[in-house]
Coordinates of N, CA, C and O in Angstrom, one line a residue:
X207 N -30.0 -0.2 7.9 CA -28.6 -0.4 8.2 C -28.2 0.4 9.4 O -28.7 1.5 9.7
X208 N -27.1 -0.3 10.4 CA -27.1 0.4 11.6 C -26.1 1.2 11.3 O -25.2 0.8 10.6
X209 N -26.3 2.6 11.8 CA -25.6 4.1 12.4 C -24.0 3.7 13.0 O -23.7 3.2 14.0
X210 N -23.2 4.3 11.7 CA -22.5 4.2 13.1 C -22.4 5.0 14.2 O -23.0 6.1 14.1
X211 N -21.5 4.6 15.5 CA -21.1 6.1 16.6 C -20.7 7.4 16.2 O -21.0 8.6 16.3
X212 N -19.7 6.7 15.5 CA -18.3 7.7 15.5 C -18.2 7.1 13.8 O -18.7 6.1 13.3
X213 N -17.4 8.3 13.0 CA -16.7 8.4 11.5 C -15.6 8.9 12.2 O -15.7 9.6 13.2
X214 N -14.6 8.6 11.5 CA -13.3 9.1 11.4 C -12.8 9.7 10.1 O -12.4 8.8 9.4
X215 N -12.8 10.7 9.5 CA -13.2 10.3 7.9 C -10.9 11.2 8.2 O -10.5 12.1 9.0
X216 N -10.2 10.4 7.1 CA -8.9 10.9 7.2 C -8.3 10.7 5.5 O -8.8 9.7 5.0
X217 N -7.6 11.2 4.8 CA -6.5 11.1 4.1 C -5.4 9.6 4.1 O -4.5 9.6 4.9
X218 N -5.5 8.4 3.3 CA -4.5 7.6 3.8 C -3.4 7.7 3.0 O -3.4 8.7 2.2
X219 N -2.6 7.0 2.9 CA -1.1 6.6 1.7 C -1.2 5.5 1.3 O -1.6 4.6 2.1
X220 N -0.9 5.2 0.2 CA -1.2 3.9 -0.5 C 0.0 3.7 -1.4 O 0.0 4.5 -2.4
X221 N 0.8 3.0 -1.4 CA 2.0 2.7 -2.3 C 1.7 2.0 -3.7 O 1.3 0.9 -3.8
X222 N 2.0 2.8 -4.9 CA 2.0 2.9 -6.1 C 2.6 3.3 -7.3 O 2.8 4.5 -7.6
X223 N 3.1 1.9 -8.2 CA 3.7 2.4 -9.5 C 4.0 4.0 -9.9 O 3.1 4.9 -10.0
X224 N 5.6 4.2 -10.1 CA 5.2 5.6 -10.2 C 5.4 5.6 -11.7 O 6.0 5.0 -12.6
X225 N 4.7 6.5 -11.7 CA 4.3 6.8 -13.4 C 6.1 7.3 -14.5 O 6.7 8.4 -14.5
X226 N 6.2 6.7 -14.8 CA 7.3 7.2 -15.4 C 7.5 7.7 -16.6 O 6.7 7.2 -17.4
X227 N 8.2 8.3 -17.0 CA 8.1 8.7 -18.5 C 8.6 8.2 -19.4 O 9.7 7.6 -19.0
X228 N 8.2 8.1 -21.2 CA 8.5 6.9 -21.6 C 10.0 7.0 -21.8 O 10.8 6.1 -21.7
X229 N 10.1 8.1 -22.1 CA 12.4 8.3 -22.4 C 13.0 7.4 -21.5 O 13.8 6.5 -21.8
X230 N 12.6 7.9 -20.0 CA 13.4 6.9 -19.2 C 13.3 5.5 -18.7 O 14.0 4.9 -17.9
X231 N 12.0 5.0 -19.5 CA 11.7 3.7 -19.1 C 12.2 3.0 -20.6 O 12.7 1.9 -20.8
X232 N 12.0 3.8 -21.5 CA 12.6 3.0 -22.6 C 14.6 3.3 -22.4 O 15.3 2.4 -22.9
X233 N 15.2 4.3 -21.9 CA 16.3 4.0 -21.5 C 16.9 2.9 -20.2 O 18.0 2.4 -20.2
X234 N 15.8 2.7 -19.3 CA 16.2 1.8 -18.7 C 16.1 0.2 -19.4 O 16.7 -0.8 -18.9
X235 N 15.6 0.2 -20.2 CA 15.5 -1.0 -20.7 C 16.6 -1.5 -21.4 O 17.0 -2.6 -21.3
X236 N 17.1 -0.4 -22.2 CA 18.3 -0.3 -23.2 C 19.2 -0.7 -22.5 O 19.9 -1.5 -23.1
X237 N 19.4 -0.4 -21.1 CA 20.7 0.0 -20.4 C 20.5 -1.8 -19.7 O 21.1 -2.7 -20.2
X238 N 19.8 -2.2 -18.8 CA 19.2 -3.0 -19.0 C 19.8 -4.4 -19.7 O 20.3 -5.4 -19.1
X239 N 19.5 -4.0 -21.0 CA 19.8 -5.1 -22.0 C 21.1 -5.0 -22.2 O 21.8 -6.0 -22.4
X240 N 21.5 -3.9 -22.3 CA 23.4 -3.5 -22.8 C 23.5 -4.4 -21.6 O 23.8 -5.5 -22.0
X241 N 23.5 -4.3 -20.2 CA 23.9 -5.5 -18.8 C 24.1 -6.9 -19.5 O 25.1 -7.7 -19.6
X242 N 22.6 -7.0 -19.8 CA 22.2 -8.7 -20.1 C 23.2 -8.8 -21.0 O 24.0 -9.7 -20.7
X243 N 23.6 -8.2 -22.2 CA 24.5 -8.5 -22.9 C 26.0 -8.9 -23.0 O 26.6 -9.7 -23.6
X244 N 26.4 -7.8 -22.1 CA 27.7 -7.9 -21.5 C 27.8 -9.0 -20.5 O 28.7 -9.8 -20.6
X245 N 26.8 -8.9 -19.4 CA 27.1 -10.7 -18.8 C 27.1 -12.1 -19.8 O 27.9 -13.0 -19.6
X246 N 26.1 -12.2 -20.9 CA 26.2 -13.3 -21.4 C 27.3 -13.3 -22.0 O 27.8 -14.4 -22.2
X247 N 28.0 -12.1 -22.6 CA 29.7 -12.1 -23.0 C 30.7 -12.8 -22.2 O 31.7 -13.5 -22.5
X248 N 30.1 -12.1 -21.0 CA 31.1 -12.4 -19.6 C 31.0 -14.0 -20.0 O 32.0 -14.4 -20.7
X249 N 29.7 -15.2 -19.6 CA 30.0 -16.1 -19.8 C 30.1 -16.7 -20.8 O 30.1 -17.9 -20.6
X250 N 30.1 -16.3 -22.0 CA 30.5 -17.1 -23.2 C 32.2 -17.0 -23.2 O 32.9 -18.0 -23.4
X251 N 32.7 -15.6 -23.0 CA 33.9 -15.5 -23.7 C 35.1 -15.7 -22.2 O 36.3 -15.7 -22.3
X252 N 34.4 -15.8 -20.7 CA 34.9 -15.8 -20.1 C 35.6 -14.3 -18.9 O 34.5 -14.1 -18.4
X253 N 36.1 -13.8 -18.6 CA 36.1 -12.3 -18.1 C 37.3 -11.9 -18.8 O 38.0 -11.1 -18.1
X254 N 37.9 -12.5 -20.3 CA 38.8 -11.8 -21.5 C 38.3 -10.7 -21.5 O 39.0 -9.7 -21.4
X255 N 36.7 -10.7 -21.8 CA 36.0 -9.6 -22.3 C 36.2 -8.3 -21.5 O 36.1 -7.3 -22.1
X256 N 36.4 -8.4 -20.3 CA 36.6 -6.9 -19.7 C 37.8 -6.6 -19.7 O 38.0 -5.5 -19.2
X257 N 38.5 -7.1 -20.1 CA 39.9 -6.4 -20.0 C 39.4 -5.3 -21.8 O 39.8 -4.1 -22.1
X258 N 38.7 -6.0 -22.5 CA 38.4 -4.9 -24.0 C 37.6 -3.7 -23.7 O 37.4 -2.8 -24.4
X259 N 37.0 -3.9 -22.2 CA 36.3 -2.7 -22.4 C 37.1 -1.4 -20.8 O 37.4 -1.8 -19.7
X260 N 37.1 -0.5 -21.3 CA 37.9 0.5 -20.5 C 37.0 0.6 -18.9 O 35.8 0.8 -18.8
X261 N 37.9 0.4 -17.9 CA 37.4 0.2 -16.5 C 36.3 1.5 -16.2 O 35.4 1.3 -15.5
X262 N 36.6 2.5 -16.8 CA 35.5 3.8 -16.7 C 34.0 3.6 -17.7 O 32.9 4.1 -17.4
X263 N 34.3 2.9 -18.7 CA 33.4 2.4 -19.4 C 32.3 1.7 -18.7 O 31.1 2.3 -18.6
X264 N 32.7 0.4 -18.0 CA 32.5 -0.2 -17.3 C 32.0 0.1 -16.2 O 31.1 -0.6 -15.8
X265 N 32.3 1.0 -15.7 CA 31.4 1.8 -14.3 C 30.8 2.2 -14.4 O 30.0 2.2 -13.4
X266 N 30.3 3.1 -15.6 CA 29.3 3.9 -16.0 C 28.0 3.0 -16.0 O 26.9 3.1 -15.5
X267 N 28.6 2.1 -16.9 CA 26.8 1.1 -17.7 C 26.5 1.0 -15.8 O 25.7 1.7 -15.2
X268 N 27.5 0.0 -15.1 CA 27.2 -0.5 -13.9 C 26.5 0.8 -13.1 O 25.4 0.4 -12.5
X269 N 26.7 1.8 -13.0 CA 26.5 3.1 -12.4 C 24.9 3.2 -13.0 O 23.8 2.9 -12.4
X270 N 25.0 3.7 -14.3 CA 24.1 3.9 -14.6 C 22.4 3.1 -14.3 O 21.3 3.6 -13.9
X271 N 22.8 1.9 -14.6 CA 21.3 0.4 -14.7 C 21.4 0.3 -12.8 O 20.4 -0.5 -12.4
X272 N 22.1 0.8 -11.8 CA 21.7 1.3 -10.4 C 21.3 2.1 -10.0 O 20.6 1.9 -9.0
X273 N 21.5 3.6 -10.5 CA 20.5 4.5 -10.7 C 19.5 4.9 -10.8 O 18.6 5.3 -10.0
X274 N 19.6 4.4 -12.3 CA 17.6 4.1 -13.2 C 16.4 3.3 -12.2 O 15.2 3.4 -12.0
X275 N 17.8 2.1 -11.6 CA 16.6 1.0 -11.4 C 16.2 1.1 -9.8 O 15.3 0.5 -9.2
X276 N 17.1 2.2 -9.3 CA 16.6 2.8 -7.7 C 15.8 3.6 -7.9 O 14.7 3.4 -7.4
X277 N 15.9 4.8 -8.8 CA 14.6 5.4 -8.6 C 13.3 5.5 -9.1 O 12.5 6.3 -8.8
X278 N 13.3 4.4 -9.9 CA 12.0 3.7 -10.1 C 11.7 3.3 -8.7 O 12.3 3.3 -7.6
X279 N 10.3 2.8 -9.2 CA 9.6 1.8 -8.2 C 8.1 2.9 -7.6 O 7.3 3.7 -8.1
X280 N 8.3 2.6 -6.6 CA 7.2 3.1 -6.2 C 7.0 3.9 -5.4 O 7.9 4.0 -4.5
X281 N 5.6 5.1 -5.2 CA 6.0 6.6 -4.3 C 4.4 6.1 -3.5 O 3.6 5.2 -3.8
X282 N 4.6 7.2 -2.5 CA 3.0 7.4 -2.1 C 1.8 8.0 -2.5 O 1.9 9.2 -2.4
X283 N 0.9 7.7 -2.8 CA -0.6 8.6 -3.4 C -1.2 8.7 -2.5 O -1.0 7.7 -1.7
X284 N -2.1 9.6 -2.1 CA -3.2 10.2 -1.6 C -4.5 9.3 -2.0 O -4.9 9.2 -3.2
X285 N -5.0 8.5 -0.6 CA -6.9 8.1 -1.1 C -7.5 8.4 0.0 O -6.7 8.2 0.9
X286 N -8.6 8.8 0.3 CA -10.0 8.5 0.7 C -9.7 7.3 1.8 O -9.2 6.2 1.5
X287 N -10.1 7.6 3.4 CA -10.5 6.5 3.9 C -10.9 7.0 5.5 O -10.3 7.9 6.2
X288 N -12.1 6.1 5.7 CA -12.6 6.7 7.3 C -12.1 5.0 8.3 O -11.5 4.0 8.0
X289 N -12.8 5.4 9.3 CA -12.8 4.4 10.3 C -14.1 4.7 11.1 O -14.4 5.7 11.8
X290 N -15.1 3.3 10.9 CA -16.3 3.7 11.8 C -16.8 2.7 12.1 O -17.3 1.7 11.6
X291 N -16.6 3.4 14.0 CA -16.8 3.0 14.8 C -18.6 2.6 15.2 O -19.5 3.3 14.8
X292 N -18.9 1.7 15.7 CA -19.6 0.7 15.5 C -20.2 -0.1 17.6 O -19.4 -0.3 18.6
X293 N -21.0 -0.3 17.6 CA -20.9 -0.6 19.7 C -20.3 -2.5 20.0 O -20.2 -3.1 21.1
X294 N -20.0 -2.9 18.5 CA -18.9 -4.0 18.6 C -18.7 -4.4 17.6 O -19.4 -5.2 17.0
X295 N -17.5 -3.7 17.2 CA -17.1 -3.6 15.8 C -16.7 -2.4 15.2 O -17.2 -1.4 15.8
X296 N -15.9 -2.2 14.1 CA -15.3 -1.1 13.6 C -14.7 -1.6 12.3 O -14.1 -2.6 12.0
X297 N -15.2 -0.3 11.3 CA -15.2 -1.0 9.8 C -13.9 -0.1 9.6 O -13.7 0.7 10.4
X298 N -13.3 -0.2 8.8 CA -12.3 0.5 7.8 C -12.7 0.4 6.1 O -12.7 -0.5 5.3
X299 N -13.2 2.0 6.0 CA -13.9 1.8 4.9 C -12.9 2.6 3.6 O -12.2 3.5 4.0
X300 N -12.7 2.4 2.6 CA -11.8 2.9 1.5 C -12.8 3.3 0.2 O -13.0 2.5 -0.7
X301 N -13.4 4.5 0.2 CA -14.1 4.7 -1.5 C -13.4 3.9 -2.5 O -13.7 2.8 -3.0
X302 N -12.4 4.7 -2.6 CA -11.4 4.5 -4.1 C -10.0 4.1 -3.4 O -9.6 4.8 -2.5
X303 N -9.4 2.9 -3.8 CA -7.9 2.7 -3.4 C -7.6 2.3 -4.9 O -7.9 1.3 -5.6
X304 N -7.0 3.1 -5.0 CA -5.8 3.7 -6.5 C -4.2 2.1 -6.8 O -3.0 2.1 -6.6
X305 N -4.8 1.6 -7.1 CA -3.7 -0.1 -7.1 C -2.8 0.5 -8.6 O -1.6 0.9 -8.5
X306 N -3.4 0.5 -9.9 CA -2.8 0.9 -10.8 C -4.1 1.9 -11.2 O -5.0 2.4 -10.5
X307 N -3.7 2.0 -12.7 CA -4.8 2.4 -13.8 C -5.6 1.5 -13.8 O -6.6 1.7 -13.1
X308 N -5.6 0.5 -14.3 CA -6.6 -0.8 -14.1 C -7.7 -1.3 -13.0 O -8.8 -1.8 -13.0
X309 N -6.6 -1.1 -12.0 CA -7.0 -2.1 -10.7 C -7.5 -0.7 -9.3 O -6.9 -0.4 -8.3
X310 N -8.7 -0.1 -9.9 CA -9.5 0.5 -8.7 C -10.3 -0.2 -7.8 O -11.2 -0.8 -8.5
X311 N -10.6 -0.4 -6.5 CA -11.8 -0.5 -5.7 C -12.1 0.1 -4.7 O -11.4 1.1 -4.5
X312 N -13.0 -0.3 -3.8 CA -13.6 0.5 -3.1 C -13.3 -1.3 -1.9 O -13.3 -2.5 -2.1
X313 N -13.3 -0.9 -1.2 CA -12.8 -1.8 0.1 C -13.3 -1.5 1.4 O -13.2 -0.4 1.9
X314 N -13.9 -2.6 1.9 CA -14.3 -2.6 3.4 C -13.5 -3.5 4.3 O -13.2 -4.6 3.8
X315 N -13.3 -3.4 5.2 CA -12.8 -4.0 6.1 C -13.9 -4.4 7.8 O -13.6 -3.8 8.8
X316 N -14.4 -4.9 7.9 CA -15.2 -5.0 9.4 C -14.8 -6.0 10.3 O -15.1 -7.2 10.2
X317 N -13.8 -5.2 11.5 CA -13.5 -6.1 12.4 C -14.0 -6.2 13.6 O -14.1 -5.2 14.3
X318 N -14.4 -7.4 14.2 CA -15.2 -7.1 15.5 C -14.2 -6.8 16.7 O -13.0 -7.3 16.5
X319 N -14.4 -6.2 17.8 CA -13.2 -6.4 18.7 C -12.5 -7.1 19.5 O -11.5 -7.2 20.0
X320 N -13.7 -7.5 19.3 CA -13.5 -9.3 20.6 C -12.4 -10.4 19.5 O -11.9 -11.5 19.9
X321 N -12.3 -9.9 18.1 CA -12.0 -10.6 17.1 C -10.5 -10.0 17.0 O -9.6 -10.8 16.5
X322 N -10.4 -9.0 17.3 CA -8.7 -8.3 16.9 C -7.7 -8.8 17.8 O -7.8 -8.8 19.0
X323 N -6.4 -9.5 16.9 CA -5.6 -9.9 18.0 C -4.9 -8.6 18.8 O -5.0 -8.3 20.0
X324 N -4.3 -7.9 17.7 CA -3.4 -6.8 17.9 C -3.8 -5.4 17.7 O -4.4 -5.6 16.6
X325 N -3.9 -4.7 17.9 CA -3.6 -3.1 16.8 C -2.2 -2.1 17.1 O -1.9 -1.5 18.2
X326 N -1.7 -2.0 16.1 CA -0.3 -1.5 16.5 C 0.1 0.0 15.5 O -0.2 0.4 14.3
X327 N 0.7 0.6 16.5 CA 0.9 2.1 15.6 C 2.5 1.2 15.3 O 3.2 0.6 16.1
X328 N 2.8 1.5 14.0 CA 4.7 1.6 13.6 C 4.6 3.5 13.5 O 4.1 4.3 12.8
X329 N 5.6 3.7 14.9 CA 5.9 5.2 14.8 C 6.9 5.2 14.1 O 7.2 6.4 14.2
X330 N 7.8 4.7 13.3 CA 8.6 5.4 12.1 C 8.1 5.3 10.9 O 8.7 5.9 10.0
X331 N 7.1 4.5 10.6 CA 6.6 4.4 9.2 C 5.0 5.3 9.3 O 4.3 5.3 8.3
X332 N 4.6 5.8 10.4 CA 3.5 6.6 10.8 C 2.3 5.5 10.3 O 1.5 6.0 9.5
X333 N 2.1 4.2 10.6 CA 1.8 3.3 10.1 C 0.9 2.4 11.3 O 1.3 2.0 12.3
X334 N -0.7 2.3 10.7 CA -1.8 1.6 11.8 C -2.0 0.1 11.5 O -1.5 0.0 10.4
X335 N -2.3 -0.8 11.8 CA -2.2 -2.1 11.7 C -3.1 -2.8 12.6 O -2.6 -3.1 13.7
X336 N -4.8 -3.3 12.2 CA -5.2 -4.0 13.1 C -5.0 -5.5 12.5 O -5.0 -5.7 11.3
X337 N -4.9 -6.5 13.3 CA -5.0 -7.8 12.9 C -5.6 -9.0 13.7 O -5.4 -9.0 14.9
X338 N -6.4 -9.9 13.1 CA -7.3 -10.3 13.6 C -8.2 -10.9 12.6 O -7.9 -10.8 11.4
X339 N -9.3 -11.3 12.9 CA -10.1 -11.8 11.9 C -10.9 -10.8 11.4 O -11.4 -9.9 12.2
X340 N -10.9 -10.8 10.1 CA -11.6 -9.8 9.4 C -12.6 -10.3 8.5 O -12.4 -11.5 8.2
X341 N -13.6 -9.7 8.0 CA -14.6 -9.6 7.1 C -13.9 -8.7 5.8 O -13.4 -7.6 6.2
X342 N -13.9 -8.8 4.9 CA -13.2 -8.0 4.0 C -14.2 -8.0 2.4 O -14.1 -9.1 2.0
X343 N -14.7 -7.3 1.8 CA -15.4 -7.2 0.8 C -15.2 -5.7 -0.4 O -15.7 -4.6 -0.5
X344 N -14.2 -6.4 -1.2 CA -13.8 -5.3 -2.4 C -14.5 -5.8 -3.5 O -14.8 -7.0 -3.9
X345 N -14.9 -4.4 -3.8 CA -15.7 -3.6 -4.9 C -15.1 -3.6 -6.1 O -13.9 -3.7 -5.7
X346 N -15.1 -3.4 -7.4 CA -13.8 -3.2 -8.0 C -14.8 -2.1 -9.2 O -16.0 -2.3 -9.4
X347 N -14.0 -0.9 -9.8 CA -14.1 0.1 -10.3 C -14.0 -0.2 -12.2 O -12.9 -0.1 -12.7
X348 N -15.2 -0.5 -12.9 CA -14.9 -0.7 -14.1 C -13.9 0.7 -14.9 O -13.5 1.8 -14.5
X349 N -13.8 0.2 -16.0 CA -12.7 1.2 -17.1 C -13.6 2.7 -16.6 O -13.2 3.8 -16.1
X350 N -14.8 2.2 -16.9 CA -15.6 3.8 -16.9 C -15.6 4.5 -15.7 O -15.9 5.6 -15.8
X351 N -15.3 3.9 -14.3 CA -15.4 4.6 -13.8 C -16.7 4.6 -11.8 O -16.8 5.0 -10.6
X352 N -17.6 3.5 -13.1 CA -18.9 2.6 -12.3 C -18.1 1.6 -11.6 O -17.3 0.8 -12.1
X353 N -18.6 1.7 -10.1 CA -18.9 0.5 -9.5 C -20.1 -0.7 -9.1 O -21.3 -0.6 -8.8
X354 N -19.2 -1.9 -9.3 CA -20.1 -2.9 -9.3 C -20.7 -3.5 -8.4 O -20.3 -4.0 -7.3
X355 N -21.7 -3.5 -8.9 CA -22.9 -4.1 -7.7 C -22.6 -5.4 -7.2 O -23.7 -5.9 -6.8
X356 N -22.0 -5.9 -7.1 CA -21.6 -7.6 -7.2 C -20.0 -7.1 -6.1 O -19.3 -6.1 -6.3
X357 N -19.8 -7.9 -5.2 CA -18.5 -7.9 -4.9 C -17.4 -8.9 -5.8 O -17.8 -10.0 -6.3
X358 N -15.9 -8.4 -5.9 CA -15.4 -9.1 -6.5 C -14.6 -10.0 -6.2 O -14.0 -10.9 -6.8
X359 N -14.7 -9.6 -4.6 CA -14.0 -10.8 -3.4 C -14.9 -10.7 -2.3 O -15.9 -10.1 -2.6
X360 N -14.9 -11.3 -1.2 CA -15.5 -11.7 -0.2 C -15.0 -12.8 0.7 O -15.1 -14.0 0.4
X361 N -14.3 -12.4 1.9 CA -13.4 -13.3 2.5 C -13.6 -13.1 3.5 O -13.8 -11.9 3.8
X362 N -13.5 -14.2 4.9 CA -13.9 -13.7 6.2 C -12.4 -14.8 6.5 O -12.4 -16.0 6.2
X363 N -11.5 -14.1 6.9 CA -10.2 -14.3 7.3 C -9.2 -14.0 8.0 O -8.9 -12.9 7.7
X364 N -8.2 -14.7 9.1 CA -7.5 -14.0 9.6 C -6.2 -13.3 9.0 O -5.4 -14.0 8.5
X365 N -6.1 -12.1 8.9 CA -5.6 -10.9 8.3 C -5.2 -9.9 9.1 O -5.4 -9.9 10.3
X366 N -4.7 -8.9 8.4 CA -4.5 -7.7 8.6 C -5.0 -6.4 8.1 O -4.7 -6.3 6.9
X367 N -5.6 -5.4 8.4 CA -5.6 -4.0 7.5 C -4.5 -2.7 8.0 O -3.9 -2.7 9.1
X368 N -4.4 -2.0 7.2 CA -3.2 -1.2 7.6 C -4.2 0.0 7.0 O -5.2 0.2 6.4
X369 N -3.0 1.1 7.7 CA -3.1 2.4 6.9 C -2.4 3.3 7.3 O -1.8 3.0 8.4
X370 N -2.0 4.7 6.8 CA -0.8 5.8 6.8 C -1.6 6.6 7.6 O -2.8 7.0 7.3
X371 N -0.8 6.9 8.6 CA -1.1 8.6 9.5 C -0.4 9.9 8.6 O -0.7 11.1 8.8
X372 N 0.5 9.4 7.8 CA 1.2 10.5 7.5 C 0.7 11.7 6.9 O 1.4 12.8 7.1
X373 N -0.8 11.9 6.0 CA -1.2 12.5 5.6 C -2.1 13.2 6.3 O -2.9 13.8 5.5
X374 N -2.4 13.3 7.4 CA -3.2 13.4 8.7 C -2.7 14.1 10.1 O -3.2 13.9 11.2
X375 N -1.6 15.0 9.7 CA -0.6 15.1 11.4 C -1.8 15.7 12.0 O -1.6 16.0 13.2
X376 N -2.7 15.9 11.7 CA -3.6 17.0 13.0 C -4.1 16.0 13.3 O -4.7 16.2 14.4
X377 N -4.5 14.3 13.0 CA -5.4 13.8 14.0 C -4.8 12.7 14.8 O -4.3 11.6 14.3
X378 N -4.8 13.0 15.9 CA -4.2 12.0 16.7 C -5.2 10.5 16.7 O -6.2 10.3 17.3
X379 N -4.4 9.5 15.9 CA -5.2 8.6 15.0 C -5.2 7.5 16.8 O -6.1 6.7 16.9
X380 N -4.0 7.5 17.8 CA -4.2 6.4 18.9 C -5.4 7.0 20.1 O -6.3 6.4 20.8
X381 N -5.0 7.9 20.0 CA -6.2 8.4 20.7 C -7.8 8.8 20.4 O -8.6 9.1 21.4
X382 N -8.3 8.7 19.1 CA -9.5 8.6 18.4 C -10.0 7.2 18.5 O -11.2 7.0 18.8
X383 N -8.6 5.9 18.2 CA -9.2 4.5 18.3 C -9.7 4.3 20.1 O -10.8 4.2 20.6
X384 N -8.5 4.4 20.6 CA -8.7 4.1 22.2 C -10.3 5.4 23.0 O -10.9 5.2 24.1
X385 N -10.5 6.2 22.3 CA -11.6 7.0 22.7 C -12.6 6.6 22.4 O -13.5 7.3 22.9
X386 N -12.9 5.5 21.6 CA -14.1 5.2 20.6 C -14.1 3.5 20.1 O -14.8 2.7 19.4
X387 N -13.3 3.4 20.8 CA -13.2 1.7 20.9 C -13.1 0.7 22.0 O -13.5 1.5 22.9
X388 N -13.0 -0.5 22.6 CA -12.3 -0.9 23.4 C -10.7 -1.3 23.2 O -10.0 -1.9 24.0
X389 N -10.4 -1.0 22.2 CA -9.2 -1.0 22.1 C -8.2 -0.3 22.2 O -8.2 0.9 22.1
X390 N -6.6 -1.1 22.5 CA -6.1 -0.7 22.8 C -4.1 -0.6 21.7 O -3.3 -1.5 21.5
X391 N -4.1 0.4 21.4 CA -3.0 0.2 20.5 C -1.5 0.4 21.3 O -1.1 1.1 22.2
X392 N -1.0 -0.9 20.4 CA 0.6 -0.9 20.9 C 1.6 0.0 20.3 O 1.4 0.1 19.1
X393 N 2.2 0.4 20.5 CA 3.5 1.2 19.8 C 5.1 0.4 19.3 O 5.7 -0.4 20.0
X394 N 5.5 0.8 18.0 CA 6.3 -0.2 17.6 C 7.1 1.0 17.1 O 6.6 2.1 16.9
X395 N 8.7 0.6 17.0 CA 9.3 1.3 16.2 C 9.8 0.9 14.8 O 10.3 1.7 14.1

């Protein structure tokens, strides 16, 4: 198998379910449901029903089921990922990308350069983006732990890969690609 030139080996971000605890996930449901209930009031009995319930009452639930349901969602995690460079071509390689509990793999990316339309830094989301035709082949991570010898996709398609600088401020990620590639990255805000 050919060598590559250059490894970039860096820290990426990967956006994922955030783990919540069961009190507040079983409170948001409650709260939630108390909504769904009060609307299907709303249309059964018509908007009589809110004049029965006290306007502070009433702000609260509303208050509240906007709250809950903003700060859920999803945060950033830390994984594993290099960039290697190649004398035409450059893979984007991922050990482990952390999707849920369930849903682990191991991901490659190989794009040729003659093949990349774009590559663009987003400088406010500290965010890399090549796009272009890709080769793409994910691994996926059984319950245990083992990865499978078999790929579980395999797709040669035009696409995108991405990835986070944010966890990385010491490496100047435009100047590593443009030093070790023919390419050339755009700047976006």
């Amino acid at each position: 198998m050919e060598q590559p030139l250059y490894t970039l080996r860096f820290t990426d971000g990967l956006m994922k379910p955030k783990k919540e605890s069961t009190a507040k996930t079983v409170l948001i449901v409650l709260l939630c449901v108390a909504g769904g209930i009060f609307l299907l009031l709303v249309l059964a009995f018509g908007f009589e029903i809110i004049k029965e319930l006290s306007i502070p009452s009433l702000g609260l639930l509303i208050y509240s089921i906007s709250v809950l349901v903003s700060q859920s969602g999803k945060e950033m995690a830390q994984t594993p990922c290099e960039l290697q460079f190649y004398g035409d071509y450059l893979i984007q390689f991922c050990p482990r990308r952390y999707y849920n509990r369930k849903k682990i793999r191991q991901e490659y990316y190989k794009f040729y350069y003659r093949d990349i339309t774009r590559c663009v830094y987003r400088t406010d989301k500290k965010h890399i983006c090549f796009m272009g035709k890709v080769d793409a082949v994910f691994y996926s991570y059984d319950k245990n732990g083992t990865l499978s010898g078999t790929p579980e996709r395999h797709v040669l398609t035009d696409s995108a890969s991405s990835f986070y600088t944010g966890f990385a401020p010491e490496i100047n990620f435009v100047q590593e690609i443009e030093t070790h590639s023919p390419l050339r990255v755009e700047y976006e805000k």
